Every structure is written in C-alpha cells, then in structure tokens.
XYZ file of C-alpha atoms in Angstrom:
767
model
C 58.341 106.748 120.039
C 60.375 109.927 120.331
C 59.715 112.330 117.434
C 63.394 112.805 116.615
C 63.640 109.129 115.638
C 61.309 109.885 112.724
C 64.136 111.906 111.185
C 66.198 108.727 110.750
C 66.189 106.251 107.890
C 65.749 102.540 108.791
C 69.494 101.790 108.940
C 70.186 104.836 111.116
C 67.295 103.990 113.438
C 68.573 100.431 113.903
C 71.974 101.790 114.953
C 70.335 104.197 117.416
C 67.832 102.030 119.284
C 69.863 98.798 119.579
C 72.269 99.981 122.240
C 73.102 96.840 124.231
C 76.335 94.982 123.516
C 79.169 95.853 121.110
C 78.180 97.736 117.951
C 80.201 98.699 114.908
C 78.600 101.445 112.834
C 80.247 101.739 109.427
C 79.222 105.139 108.134
C 79.886 105.940 104.500
C 80.740 109.513 103.525
C 77.797 111.871 103.966
C 75.627 109.183 105.587
C 74.767 111.082 108.776
C 77.111 109.419 111.297
C 77.131 112.446 113.611
C 73.354 112.371 113.725
C 73.373 108.658 114.575
C 75.929 109.101 117.360
C 74.053 112.097 118.760
C 70.637 110.441 118.635
C 71.979 107.209 120.124
C 73.154 109.171 123.190
C 69.861 111.066 123.342
C 67.991 107.773 123.145
C 70.080 106.289 125.971
C 69.209 109.287 128.142
C 65.522 108.966 127.248
C 65.646 105.340 128.391
C 66.707 106.405 131.869
C 70.478 105.940 131.561
C 72.286 108.463 133.763
C 74.474 110.890 131.761
C 77.216 110.195 134.310
C 77.389 106.618 132.999
C 77.889 107.548 129.341
C 81.387 108.124 127.935
C 81.516 109.655 124.439
C 84.908 110.290 122.824
C 85.585 112.514 119.814
C 88.645 113.836 118.027
C 87.770 117.526 118.029
C 86.316 119.887 120.590
C 84.103 121.285 117.848
C 82.483 117.877 117.271
C 81.912 117.423 121.004
C 80.341 120.897 121.353
C 78.024 120.376 118.403
C 76.879 116.989 119.685
C 76.209 118.362 123.177
C 74.178 121.209 121.712
C 72.068 118.795 119.652
C 71.543 116.491 122.628
C 70.637 119.448 124.823
C 68.032 120.579 122.285
C 66.446 117.103 122.334
C 66.712 115.992 125.971
C 67.669 119.132 127.860
C 70.861 121.022 128.650
C 70.984 119.727 132.218
C 71.502 116.185 130.915
C 73.914 117.174 128.154
C 76.161 119.026 130.605
C 76.579 115.929 132.799
C 77.789 113.715 129.967
C 81.384 112.526 129.953
C 81.814 113.788 126.411
C 84.862 115.358 124.811
C 88.121 114.647 123.060
C 90.322 111.783 124.188
C 92.776 114.274 125.686
C 90.200 116.351 127.552
C 88.356 113.373 129.031
C 91.461 111.500 130.137
C 93.054 114.712 131.365
C 90.026 115.027 133.651
C 90.539 111.483 134.927
C 94.248 112.073 135.502
C 93.577 115.177 137.589
C 91.424 113.066 139.899
C 94.009 110.279 140.051
C 97.179 112.405 139.828
C 98.671 111.505 143.209
C 98.883 107.841 142.223
C 101.300 108.878 139.470
C 103.279 111.288 141.685
C 101.669 114.381 140.185
C 99.558 117.078 141.764
C 96.026 117.550 140.497
C 97.115 121.011 139.354
C 99.688 119.627 136.899
C 100.503 121.759 133.873
C 99.750 120.583 130.343
C 102.553 121.480 127.919
C 101.673 122.503 124.397
C 104.007 121.909 121.464
C 105.913 125.153 122.014
C 106.536 124.293 125.675
C 107.764 120.827 124.701
C 110.119 122.198 122.057
C 111.516 124.702 124.530
C 112.165 121.907 127.018
C 113.963 119.821 124.385
C 116.162 122.825 123.592
C 117.034 123.200 127.267
C 117.966 119.521 127.514
C 120.186 119.757 124.432
C 121.948 122.700 126.065
C 122.189 120.815 129.339
C 123.766 117.837 127.549
C 126.041 120.188 125.574
C 124.809 118.730 122.303
C 125.648 121.157 119.522
C 125.191 118.730 116.643
C 122.689 120.305 114.255
C 121.172 116.894 113.530
C 119.406 117.186 116.882
C 116.512 119.356 115.757
C 114.011 119.915 118.596
C 111.090 119.208 116.266
C 112.604 115.941 115.089
C 113.493 114.795 118.619
C 110.011 115.676 119.830
C 108.398 113.684 117.022
C 110.507 110.651 118.010
C 109.443 111.021 121.644
C 105.800 111.457 120.635
C 105.883 108.343 118.472
C 107.343 106.320 121.341
C 104.734 107.557 123.820
C 101.857 106.754 121.474
C 103.266 103.243 121.141
C 103.506 103.080 124.962
C 107.304 102.900 124.876
C 108.940 104.429 127.981
C 112.599 105.583 128.019
C 114.055 102.317 129.349
C 112.147 100.263 126.784
C 113.180 102.773 124.110
C 116.869 102.151 124.841
C 116.251 98.396 124.431
C 114.249 98.751 121.220
C 116.743 97.847 118.499
C 114.587 99.156 115.651
C 114.311 102.608 117.204
C 117.967 102.738 118.222
C 119.121 101.725 114.730
C 116.797 104.284 113.127
C 118.088 107.032 115.438
C 121.684 106.141 114.677
C 120.997 106.178 110.947
C 119.463 109.647 111.337
C 122.502 110.914 113.218
C 120.651 111.279 116.556
C 121.784 108.249 118.612
C 121.278 110.054 121.947
C 117.523 110.441 121.484
C 116.784 107.803 124.141
C 118.774 109.765 126.746
C 117.077 113.031 125.772
C 113.741 111.216 126.144
C 114.693 110.009 129.640
C 115.687 113.519 130.715
C 112.553 114.934 129.119
C 110.372 112.677 131.279
C 112.331 113.591 134.441
C 112.047 117.312 133.701
C 108.289 117.016 133.144
C 107.813 115.146 136.394
C 110.007 117.605 138.276
C 108.031 120.511 136.783
C 104.681 118.878 137.465
C 103.811 118.858 133.783
C 102.413 116.511 131.166
C 102.402 116.996 127.419
C 99.513 115.949 125.160
C 100.911 112.472 124.582
C 101.314 111.979 128.341
C 97.573 112.364 128.820
C 97.085 109.096 126.936
C 100.282 107.373 128.057
C 99.688 108.111 131.747
C 96.069 106.965 131.516
C 97.347 103.631 130.225
C 99.893 103.516 133.063
C 97.167 104.377 135.592
C 94.918 101.564 134.386
C 97.860 99.134 134.248
C 99.361 99.862 137.663
C 96.220 100.673 139.639
C 93.534 98.066 138.845
C 91.203 99.535 141.482
C 91.105 102.805 139.514
C 90.417 100.943 136.295
C 87.631 98.955 137.971
C 85.993 102.154 139.242
C 85.784 103.675 135.765
C 84.737 100.365 134.229
C 81.830 100.288 136.656
C 80.962 103.914 136.043
C 80.916 103.870 132.231
C 78.050 101.581 131.358
C 78.101 102.803 127.746
C 81.179 103.814 125.734
C 80.859 105.529 122.349
C 83.752 106.478 120.057
C 83.594 108.714 116.975
C 86.033 108.345 114.016
C 87.262 105.017 115.363
C 89.424 104.434 112.285
C 91.631 107.328 113.453
C 92.537 105.857 116.863
C 96.140 104.951 117.665
C 97.349 102.042 119.813
C 97.259 104.105 123.014
C 93.654 105.241 122.496
C 92.610 101.755 121.383
C 93.909 100.135 124.572
C 92.224 102.661 126.873
C 88.862 102.205 125.149
C 89.171 98.423 125.209
C 89.964 98.406 128.943
C 87.072 100.712 129.819
C 84.562 98.652 127.802
C 85.862 95.304 129.029
C 83.287 94.828 131.829
C 79.943 95.817 130.292
C 80.927 95.493 126.610
C 78.353 98.153 125.693
C 80.693 99.781 123.231
C 79.630 101.532 120.058
C 82.272 102.731 117.617
C 81.404 104.806 114.568
C 83.697 105.295 111.623
C 84.604 104.503 108.050
C 87.622 102.388 107.173
C 87.505 103.982 103.705
C 88.419 107.310 105.317
C 91.420 106.156 107.355
C 94.097 108.617 106.201
C 96.168 109.478 109.270
C 98.690 106.667 109.638
C 101.469 109.277 109.758
C 99.962 110.393 113.089
C 99.896 106.852 114.424
C 96.307 105.969 113.450
C 95.795 102.222 112.898
C 93.160 101.109 110.410
C 93.428 97.640 112.007
C 91.540 98.964 115.041
C 88.314 99.202 113.064
C 88.987 96.251 110.755
C 89.599 93.945 113.738
C 86.618 95.112 115.816
C 84.782 91.845 115.121
C 87.705 89.873 116.585
C 87.894 92.077 119.671
C 84.168 91.830 120.386
C 82.671 88.488 119.296
C 78.918 88.681 118.901
C 79.064 92.323 117.826
C 76.321 93.913 115.743
C 77.275 95.529 112.438
C 75.280 98.493 111.151
C 75.994 99.981 107.751
C 74.984 103.527 106.912
C 75.129 103.412 103.131
C 72.832 106.215 101.988
C 74.797 109.332 101.131
C 72.788 112.531 101.725
C 75.565 114.885 100.673
C 76.467 114.098 97.087
C 74.883 113.451 93.720
C 74.555 109.918 92.365
C 77.446 110.460 89.959
C 79.820 111.559 92.698
C 78.872 108.610 94.903
C 79.364 106.160 92.030
C 82.771 107.623 91.225
C 83.807 107.368 94.887
C 82.655 103.731 95.030
C 84.699 102.900 91.946
C 87.790 104.395 93.560
C 87.613 102.616 96.896
C 86.595 99.273 95.387
C 90.194 98.811 94.228
C 91.401 98.517 97.850
C 91.647 95.030 99.315
C 91.713 95.852 103.051
C 88.216 97.143 103.775
C 84.807 96.405 105.224
C 82.470 95.869 102.295
C 79.658 98.362 101.812
C 77.784 99.865 98.880
C 77.182 103.571 99.330
C 74.313 104.990 97.274
C 72.509 108.291 96.821
C 68.891 109.188 96.100
C 69.879 112.715 95.104
C 69.845 113.920 91.512
C 72.182 112.229 89.070
C 74.164 115.465 88.847
C 77.049 116.617 86.688
C 79.609 114.139 85.522
C 83.201 114.380 86.681
C 85.246 116.755 84.568
C 88.983 116.848 83.830
C 91.185 119.877 83.249
C 94.384 118.933 81.426
C 97.060 121.644 81.511
C 100.345 122.014 79.692
C 102.124 122.965 82.913
C 101.509 123.604 86.590
C 101.310 127.319 85.740
C 98.520 126.763 83.228
C 96.773 124.457 85.708
C 96.268 127.474 87.962
C 94.783 129.532 85.114
C 92.543 126.666 83.978
C 91.119 126.075 87.448
C 90.408 129.783 87.958
C 88.810 130.088 84.523
C 86.590 127.053 85.096
C 85.663 128.181 88.609
C 84.585 131.613 87.351
C 82.527 129.956 84.599
C 80.770 127.630 87.021
C 80.187 130.373 89.560
C 78.567 132.510 86.867
C 76.416 129.673 85.526
C 75.200 128.341 88.872
C 75.045 131.503 90.962
C 77.046 129.827 93.744
C 78.943 131.956 96.208
C 82.744 131.729 96.313
C 82.438 129.963 99.671
C 80.809 127.049 97.819
C 84.134 126.222 96.104
C 87.125 124.326 97.467
C 90.542 123.782 95.904
C 92.147 120.628 97.300
C 95.774 119.581 96.866
C 98.034 116.789 98.072
C 100.839 119.015 99.440
C 100.853 122.510 100.920
C 103.482 123.651 98.418
C 100.928 123.414 95.593
C 98.992 126.354 97.013
C 101.380 128.986 95.599
C 100.299 128.669 91.991
C 96.616 128.866 92.876
C 97.159 131.775 95.256
C 98.840 133.762 92.505
C 96.206 132.804 89.924
C 93.409 133.930 92.260
C 95.177 137.169 93.053
C 95.738 137.992 89.395
C 92.046 137.329 88.780
C 91.126 139.429 91.858
C 89.228 136.534 93.426
C 88.925 136.232 97.224
C 90.323 133.093 98.859
C 91.468 131.715 102.183
C 93.932 129.037 103.222
C 92.278 126.513 105.543
C 94.357 124.679 108.123
C 97.536 126.504 107.227
C 99.101 129.868 106.543
C 99.094 131.635 103.230
C 102.145 130.485 101.237
C 104.001 133.766 101.661
C 103.205 133.877 105.392
C 104.848 130.539 106.205
C 107.919 130.922 108.392
C 110.442 129.371 106.032
C 109.171 131.517 103.149
C 109.276 134.693 105.251
C 112.817 133.786 106.365
C 114.112 133.486 102.792
C 112.228 136.612 101.689
C 113.809 138.455 104.632
C 117.250 137.509 103.323
C 116.292 138.804 99.881
C 115.046 142.067 101.393
C 118.254 142.589 103.383
C 120.435 141.886 100.345
C 118.477 144.458 98.331
C 118.166 146.952 101.216
C 120.436 146.298 104.247
C 118.714 149.129 106.138
C 115.514 147.051 106.348
C 115.747 146.525 110.131
C 112.800 144.164 110.609
C 114.126 141.792 107.990
C 117.664 142.108 109.390
C 116.564 141.262 112.925
C 114.695 138.247 111.610
C 117.713 136.643 109.937
C 120.755 137.914 111.807
C 120.854 134.746 113.911
C 118.930 132.355 111.677
C 120.314 129.874 110.986
C 122.034 130.107 114.368
C 125.445 131.764 114.114
C 126.059 132.705 117.739
C 124.540 136.193 117.563
C 122.152 136.036 120.487
C 119.532 138.325 121.942
C 122.026 140.242 124.115
C 124.072 141.089 121.035
C 121.087 142.153 118.939
C 119.755 144.254 121.821
C 123.098 146.092 121.983
C 123.079 146.636 118.210
C 119.570 148.050 118.310
C 120.408 150.322 121.265
C 123.477 151.686 119.450
C 121.401 152.296 116.314
C 118.810 154.255 118.284
C 121.452 156.243 120.216
C 123.225 157.310 117.018
C 120.069 157.652 114.909
C 121.322 155.192 112.324
C 120.274 151.757 111.094
C 121.455 148.490 112.624
C 123.287 147.781 109.375
C 125.251 151.023 109.723
C 126.213 150.009 113.240
C 127.310 146.594 111.943
C 129.486 148.068 109.208
C 130.874 151.035 111.160
C 134.651 150.929 111.801
C 134.126 151.684 115.507
C 131.811 148.698 116.098
C 134.094 147.548 118.922
C 133.106 150.618 120.934
C 129.603 149.156 121.384
C 131.157 146.740 123.868
C 131.538 143.439 122.018
C 134.361 141.014 122.630
C 136.605 139.673 119.877
C 134.539 136.512 119.352
C 131.301 138.440 118.890
C 132.996 140.972 116.597
C 134.160 138.115 114.381
C 130.646 136.633 114.142
C 129.136 140.006 113.284
C 131.867 140.615 110.733
C 131.227 137.260 109.073
C 127.518 138.031 108.855
C 127.966 141.485 107.325
C 130.551 140.124 104.861
C 128.096 137.418 103.770
C 125.365 140.008 103.131
C 127.791 142.252 101.221
C 128.932 139.323 99.101
C 125.348 138.412 98.271
C 124.570 142.046 97.466
C 127.450 142.241 95.013
C 125.695 139.620 92.853
C 122.447 141.565 92.394
C 123.483 143.261 89.157
C 125.224 140.181 87.795
C 122.461 137.608 88.227
C 118.746 137.314 87.590
C 116.293 136.882 90.468
C 116.268 133.064 90.292
C 120.048 132.630 90.293
C 120.645 134.999 93.189
C 117.710 133.654 95.239
C 119.066 130.140 94.861
C 122.542 131.317 95.870
C 121.198 133.202 98.893
C 119.218 130.156 100.018
C 122.433 128.117 99.873
C 124.993 130.652 101.148
C 122.813 131.701 104.080
C 122.666 128.102 105.261
C 118.862 128.188 105.171
C 118.414 125.148 102.910
C 120.982 123.115 104.842
C 119.251 124.027 108.104
C 115.859 122.865 106.839
C 117.194 119.697 105.216
C 118.614 118.523 108.551
C 115.091 118.277 109.975
C 113.949 114.826 108.806
C 110.486 115.092 110.347
C 107.370 115.405 108.169
C 107.171 119.104 109.046
C 110.823 119.559 108.067
C 110.281 117.899 104.691
C 107.280 120.149 104.071
C 109.385 123.251 104.761
C 112.009 122.120 102.235
C 109.230 121.543 99.674
C 107.924 125.051 100.325
C 111.359 126.602 99.751
C 111.635 124.610 96.509
C 108.214 125.891 95.489
C 109.287 129.487 96.155
C 112.342 128.924 93.957
C 110.011 127.570 91.269
C 107.966 130.744 91.615
C 111.055 132.911 91.144
C 112.006 130.789 88.118
C 108.538 131.302 86.622
C 108.906 135.049 87.179
C 112.305 135.110 85.442
C 111.161 132.985 82.488
C 108.119 135.154 81.846
C 110.141 138.376 82.085
C 112.910 137.087 79.796
C 110.440 135.839 77.199
C 108.791 139.262 77.137
C 112.155 141.065 77.019
C 111.794 142.675 80.451
C 114.119 142.942 83.430
C 114.098 139.923 85.770
C 116.029 141.370 88.694
C 115.584 140.539 92.346
C 114.266 144.043 93.004
C 111.407 143.553 90.520
C 110.573 140.165 92.022
C 110.381 141.539 95.564
C 108.172 144.388 94.390
C 105.799 141.909 92.723
C 105.687 139.713 95.841
C 105.014 142.685 98.120
C 102.120 143.800 95.946
C 100.672 140.310 96.023
C 100.899 139.942 99.792
C 99.512 143.435 100.376
C 96.343 142.354 98.565
C 95.832 139.418 100.916
C 92.472 140.045 102.601
C 92.521 136.966 104.827
C 91.929 139.091 107.911
C 88.707 140.678 106.623
C 85.481 139.505 108.224
C 82.404 138.425 106.306
C 84.154 138.107 102.941
C 82.861 135.411 100.593
C 86.003 133.362 99.833
C 87.151 130.307 97.915
C 88.682 127.746 100.282
C 92.087 126.201 99.616
C 93.423 123.299 101.683
C 95.215 119.971 101.696
C 93.010 116.902 101.364
C 93.988 115.814 104.877
C 92.594 119.099 106.207
C 89.372 118.680 104.223
C 88.211 115.522 105.998
C 84.873 116.150 107.690
C 84.053 119.178 105.518
C 81.824 119.547 102.463
C 81.439 121.967 99.552
C 79.138 122.214 96.565
C 82.045 122.312 94.117
C 85.414 120.639 94.619
C 88.552 120.903 92.482
C 91.110 118.157 93.167
C 94.389 119.395 91.715
C 97.727 117.859 90.782
C 96.247 114.383 90.185
C 99.518 113.060 88.742
C 101.935 110.218 89.258
C 104.673 111.247 91.670
C 102.400 113.749 93.396
C 99.116 111.943 94.027
C 99.765 109.173 94.907
C 102.769 110.371 96.846
C 106.076 108.959 95.547
C 106.768 107.595 99.050
C 103.767 105.263 98.747
C 104.608 103.557 95.462
C 106.529 100.599 96.908
C 104.047 99.732 99.667
C 100.600 98.247 99.113
C 99.381 99.553 102.474
C 100.655 103.062 101.774
C 99.198 103.045 98.265
C 95.813 101.965 99.626
C 95.910 104.862 102.092
C 96.625 107.240 99.201
C 93.588 105.785 97.425
C 91.509 106.361 100.551
C 92.762 109.944 100.530
C 91.526 110.295 96.943
C 88.174 108.851 98.065
C 87.982 111.436 100.859
C 88.704 114.231 98.368
C 85.951 113.175 95.963
C 83.372 112.709 98.729
C 83.795 116.283 99.979
C 81.734 117.400 96.962
C 77.981 117.859 96.933
C 77.344 118.737 93.284
C 80.492 118.861 91.171
C 83.960 117.301 91.111
C 86.690 118.525 88.783
C 90.114 116.877 88.547
C 93.074 118.836 87.227
C 96.579 117.780 86.272
C 99.527 119.100 84.306
C 101.631 117.497 81.594
C 104.769 119.108 83.006
C 105.647 120.392 86.453
C 108.590 122.369 87.792
C 110.569 120.447 90.384
C 114.048 121.177 91.706
C 114.570 123.837 89.052
C 113.704 121.637 86.070
C 110.659 120.883 83.978
C 109.491 117.299 84.345
C 107.024 115.481 82.115
C 104.362 113.896 84.286
C 101.467 111.566 83.580
C 97.955 111.421 85.040
C 97.577 109.524 88.296
C 96.861 105.810 88.215
C 93.795 106.615 90.316
C 92.142 108.224 87.295
C 92.037 104.818 85.622
C 90.000 103.531 88.597
C 87.081 105.860 87.909
C 83.690 104.603 86.741
C 83.678 105.701 83.088
C 79.894 106.104 83.055
C 80.243 109.031 85.467
C 82.841 110.967 83.461
C 81.941 113.589 80.895
C 82.489 112.682 77.259
C 85.485 114.901 76.586
C 87.265 113.729 79.724
C 86.419 110.098 78.959
C 88.245 110.296 75.645
C 91.294 111.512 77.551
C 91.151 108.534 79.926
C 90.945 106.081 77.068
C 93.934 107.717 75.387
C 95.910 107.446 78.627
C 94.649 104.059 79.756
C 98.018 102.423 80.361
C 100.860 104.944 80.615
C 104.191 103.200 80.696
C 106.689 103.334 83.515
C 109.103 105.082 81.157
C 106.535 107.795 80.464
C 105.944 108.303 84.177
C 109.646 108.678 84.864
C 110.687 110.760 81.832
C 112.116 114.178 82.609
C 111.962 117.117 80.260
C 114.895 119.432 79.804
C 114.144 122.849 78.355
C 117.207 124.748 77.098
C 115.233 127.953 76.840
C 114.246 128.301 80.492
C 117.524 129.980 81.348
C 117.725 133.712 81.767
C 121.117 134.272 80.124
C 122.692 133.266 76.830
C 125.714 131.756 78.622
C 123.558 129.369 80.621
C 121.627 128.520 77.450
C 124.876 127.467 75.776
C 125.850 125.327 78.787
C 122.450 123.649 78.934
C 122.250 123.137 75.184
C 125.634 121.398 75.202
C 124.107 118.751 77.476
C 121.039 118.039 75.345
C 122.275 114.745 73.958
C 123.156 113.514 77.465
C 119.556 114.264 78.430
C 118.237 111.875 75.827
C 117.042 114.352 73.237
C 117.230 113.402 69.564
C 119.319 116.002 67.738
C 120.421 114.458 64.466
C 122.033 117.610 63.106
C 124.033 118.272 66.293
C 122.903 121.903 66.320
C 124.507 124.316 68.749
C 122.460 126.605 71.004
C 122.185 129.474 68.530
C 120.934 127.153 65.803
C 118.365 125.693 68.171
C 117.115 129.158 68.997
C 116.961 130.015 65.291
C 114.961 126.856 64.616
C 112.225 128.158 66.882
C 112.333 131.722 65.491
C 109.953 130.875 62.655
C 107.827 133.228 60.614
C 105.025 134.120 62.956
C 102.206 136.271 61.636
C 99.310 138.083 63.237
C 96.340 135.739 63.341
C 98.396 132.539 63.705
C 97.168 129.944 66.192
C 100.222 128.896 68.223
C 101.194 126.562 71.034
C 103.503 127.393 73.947
C 104.966 124.734 76.236
C 103.761 126.497 79.400
C 100.832 128.707 78.438
C 99.142 126.327 75.985
C 97.191 127.388 72.881
C 96.668 130.964 71.834
C 96.329 133.460 68.983
C 98.933 136.007 67.857
C 97.193 139.399 68.003
C 100.190 141.671 67.362
C 103.929 141.767 66.543
C 106.257 144.452 67.891
C 109.909 145.434 67.430
C 112.568 144.511 64.881
C 114.802 141.423 64.512
C 116.345 139.891 66.520
C 114.091 141.298 69.261
C 110.649 140.803 67.769
C 107.907 140.339 70.348
C 104.720 138.407 69.709
C 101.645 139.535 71.632
C 99.686 136.318 72.175
C 96.208 135.953 73.660
C 96.276 132.502 75.225
C 93.064 130.558 75.712
C 93.651 130.110 79.430
C 96.648 132.196 80.482
C 95.548 135.567 79.118
C 97.635 137.996 77.038
C 101.425 137.560 77.086
C 104.255 139.411 75.352
C 106.894 136.892 74.256
C 110.295 137.491 72.724
C 110.224 135.229 69.637
C 113.842 134.136 69.872
C 113.107 132.601 73.269
C 109.410 131.794 73.083
C 109.552 128.457 71.196
C 106.145 129.019 69.642
C 104.768 126.172 67.556
C 102.533 127.384 64.709
C 99.268 125.449 64.588
C 97.506 127.341 61.794
C-alpha cells in the first residue's frame, strides 16, 4: 500500500480508497478535507486512471495550486499537470474556448472583470439616456449577475413577475432591458463576464448534447471541493457531467455554508443523497486543528440548527483554555479591552502577533480596533479588505473635509469636484488644471477668480463650477461655528455623498453607508473626548489626528509580524492560534436582517461556528453594553448565540456572566440609551435634555439641563474609584483647575489615563 496512505486516519483512508460510485465526504472543521481530496486524486492516478479523465473543481486558484503541488510531490509533476483541476470558472472557461463557435463566439473571446462590466453598464445607461440616479451600475450589475446564476436570460427575466416587481419597487424597472442590451453588447464585443462562463456552459450542455456527451465520456471521475458553496448554475453543470459514470465525490461541510448572499445553496449538499441514490457517506469527525474545549464549544453552537447532516466532531488534542468573555461598557472600551488582553496573552504565551486574529461581523467594526492598535503601537493588517481610512467612501468624505479646511489642497479637490456627479467632467477639470499651471496658482484660485470665463467655459459649465465653489465656501463658513462632528455630518449631507451612497441598494452599497456612519461615530468619539477634557474639538484637529494615524499605517512593509483583522466571511478556510470574535451582540451578530427568518438565523449561527473553529488554542468573545449607531448611544445585550455555548467549556468568570444574562428580554434588546452629555455645546445639551422624558427616562424632579449637569458634578477626590459610561472603571489620580472647570485625571483600568471635565464627565463614585 502506498506510504502516503499511512498518514491518514481510518475515516480519511476509507474516503480515499473507495472511489467508485457517488461519495459524500462530510468534513468537519479542521478534519483534513484538503488532504483527503488530494490523496483521493493521487490514489486514482496510482490505480492507473489517466489524469485526463479526472475533473477536480475548487473555489480558489490557491486551493487548486496547493493540491496540484501535493499531488505532484506524491505521483509526479507530469501527472499533476495533466489533471483537469482548477476553479469552476477556469475549467469551464477552458471548455468554452474549445466549443466557442457553437455559441457564436470566437475561441479568443475576452473575459470581462467587474470593472469592465460596470463600464459597459454605464455606457448602456448613457445609450438609453437614463439619468435616474436609482440606476447605479453596481446595483444593476448585481441584478444581472443574480439572474445569470439562476440561469435566467433576458427574455425570461422580463416574464419573471417576482424580479420585475422587485425592480419596480427599487425604482429600476428598466433593468430587464439593460440586461438584454448588456448581453447583445457582450456578444458583439466577443466578450463574456465571469457569470457567463457558468451560464454559457449550461447553455452549451443544454443545446448541444453531443458536446455534453463528449465531456461525460471523458470525465470518468468528478471531484468537487466546498460543495456547500455551489450555486444552482454550478450544481447543474456538475450533475450533468457526472450523470453517465456517477463517479462523483463531493467534499464539504453543511455547518460551514455561509455564502447564501452570493447564491450558494445549502440544499445542494443536504440533498446529495436524493440526487445520487446508493451513495456512500464518509464523515471526517476528528478535528486536528483545535483543542477539545474549542471543538466542544463549536459542537454546542451548531447543534441548535435543525437543517444539517448529523456528525459529532471531536479532538484528541489537549483540553486547552476555556472560552473567555470580555464585557465592555461601550464599543470604544471593547477596543481597549481586546488590545489589553491580546498583549497579555502574547506576553504569557510567547506567540507572535501573526498568531492572533480579530474577527468581526461587519467591515465597519474595524475602525475601533484599528485605532486601538495604533494607539498601542501594535502592528496589524486588514485581510480581504482595505484599511478603514483607505476605503473609497471614507477617502471621499475625508477629501471633502480637507477641501473645506484648505481649498488649495488640489488632490482632494480633484477627487471630489465631480463626485457625486454634478456635470463637471474630465474636459472641464483638465482645463482648470491647465489654467492653474499656466498662472502658477491653485485650481481653487482659478475657480474663484472673477475672470474664470476667460478659461473658455460656456455659461452652463460656469454655473456648475460656481455652484460647487459656493457650496465649499458655505461649508467653510461653518468651521468656526461648529465642532468636528456637526460640520462633518453637514458636509456629508450637503455634498450629496450620503444620498449618493444610500441610492445603491446592493450589499456593497449598504456596506459603504455603514462605513460612513462608522466614520461619523469616530468623529463623535473624538469630539466627546475632547469636550470632556476641555480641549478644542475642531475639524482641523480631527483631520490632523486622522493624518497622523494613517501615516503610521505600515501595511506596505514586508516581513512585519502583524495581527490579522477580518470579517468572519473572509476568515473561512484560515486558522490562527488565538481568535477574538468581537461585537457578539443582538442586532449585530446575528445580523438584524436575519431575525425574522429561521433559515437566515441558522446561517448566522453557522457563521458563528465558522468563527469559533478558526481557533487552534484560544477563543475570546467580546461585546459591549452600549454601541454608537446613527449618532446615538444604544444599549445592547449579548448575542443569543452565547446562550448556546457548552457551559463546561467556559471559564468561571465568564460563566457567571452567562447565567446572569440567561434570558434577556425583548425590551432589553431593543432599549435605546440617550445621553444628554454627548453633545459638544451647551445649546445642544439644553435641546437634548428637554427631550429626556420623551425618551423614557425617569426624572421625577423635572430637572432642567443645568441641574442635571450639577447632579453629576459631585465631590470627587483623588484616590476615588469611579465609573464612566464609556471608559469603565478607573481611579482618580489628580484634580486640576478651579470650578466650574475642574478636570479629573483618571487612570482607567482598560482605557488608560484620561483628563475629564467634571461638569461633563458624569463620573459615578464607587469608593
């Protein structure tokens, strides 16, 4: 028997050597599924099967490369190179090039990437003279992509009442016609997009049975990795190709099906037994990655789902550390707590920073952790996404802020002069820049010069440029009258940036709106901290702080040991010694959009399972008691998923927290907190305080704002233990100044030393 088979456990070996007929390999997290798939192919080759007759499909080029390298090391590179192995798109793109003429394409057809497709949609909108801003290219493209993956062609799209009604409700009723023109343009240009590679393969096999028969004969064995992630288009192709010989082996884990938003159908793996009667089921249940405690916690999570293939994952590794909770007063303190705990663990264990991962449900959560790491001078990287301050929508709003503060900032001005679109095109900006260079002045000076007409613009263009410069001047006039938060919010609105982003109803569009909201929260945090310490909270100071933070970003440096930050979706397939799962709260994780659907809630639970099973040695969950959202503090409660955890695997201190929060009420989950002291000016404090009773606060004495402030300006002495609603517990180490501007210097347990103006700080004396 081949020596490499000795590396397999009994369950893995069974899945490798029994290669005839349909096989479903359910591979629990960390159970060695890649090894099984690789060795199964190597074993087929060792049994005399020609590599030409093996089709192996993956979801990433990286996975395909790694498998080929392993197979080459076992059997020989000459065999590995002849395998039909690769991603769905690469393999079927290869088939389409050979069969292109049947579909009226040349074998040299172009493959459009997302940017090409968006550009084409823009051209079609111009061609159709559609100026309605509801027709966002990204949104239209996502509609077209969804239709293609469901094998819906333009004519069928126009007859699909559900799609037509949805488009009308979204204000884009002409999507079907754009789709039809999109297909014609692609054909005319000899191009296919990524979705076409699957759609056209289905069309090829449907309309040309002789082609299908040829590939059915050729592929004696079909193997599919991550089968739970296949969509309807991929499912149908695989089923057709395996229909003759039925030697199909699919590997996956229904418990890790988390991509329904991309069209993945968990039913594909759950219904495998119905599609292939007489199939063999192999369960890989030994987890080699994680400690026993982590595996037991993961099992307790996923056991609450009803739609699954039963398996019991176990580990023979050490029992390991128990799951730990970090409970923070606010999202700000959550960042400090995670950093503090990470530094402690790194010091105690000797791990490198690369052994740590910070996982979050939404990209917008990264800001707080980025800033906490920067303040602690810890190296980090954003995986699968840009650093928060490098994201386009964030850079766009920051560019507006820079221009308002300094209109001579040409790079920022060029970035926003026609975004959102206001009819100032490239020809106009080129003329402005040429005039600035010719006269040795800034573009802004050209814009605001009385003789602007001499540059050669017509009346319509002059009006647009005048409107733009007037808007910037108006925004600039508010700098000295408003704090950084108020003016940033106004700029985001007046510029049209928020309205522009809100019109994009796609998932990407919603994420961009969330990121803008998170930036506003960051500005609000900056203002609150400055006001409480009696310092200036102007826009200029905020921009200076942001520029210093971004200048310290060392993402481009090579060979730097860094903490990894990423969304849980991006983390699938990866592993780390230590994992922090953050923001484990109702309304965040699970996502609020999943609450009313059992299927969606079960996918959120699978996402939680994926997060926990990324860890090898330690899992830490963090959550906040309050979180900034839409400019307000909101009380939040721990996620319902926490109550699913196996209590025997949770550390004692965290277990007491679970028991105390066993059944949070719906009212508690929904309650919002209003803080009258978050404002940066006394006038706004008076306005907010006047609404306290409407917000549900008990205020028996009907105090006005000044009395409320006085109530919190208690006698604070050096040495007092105090509590702050955002920074948590701390000790007063000094008092400075004279009434009414006394500052308390407080050393907080987790947030470090802060200077707080007592009349605003709302300190609660503990001892």
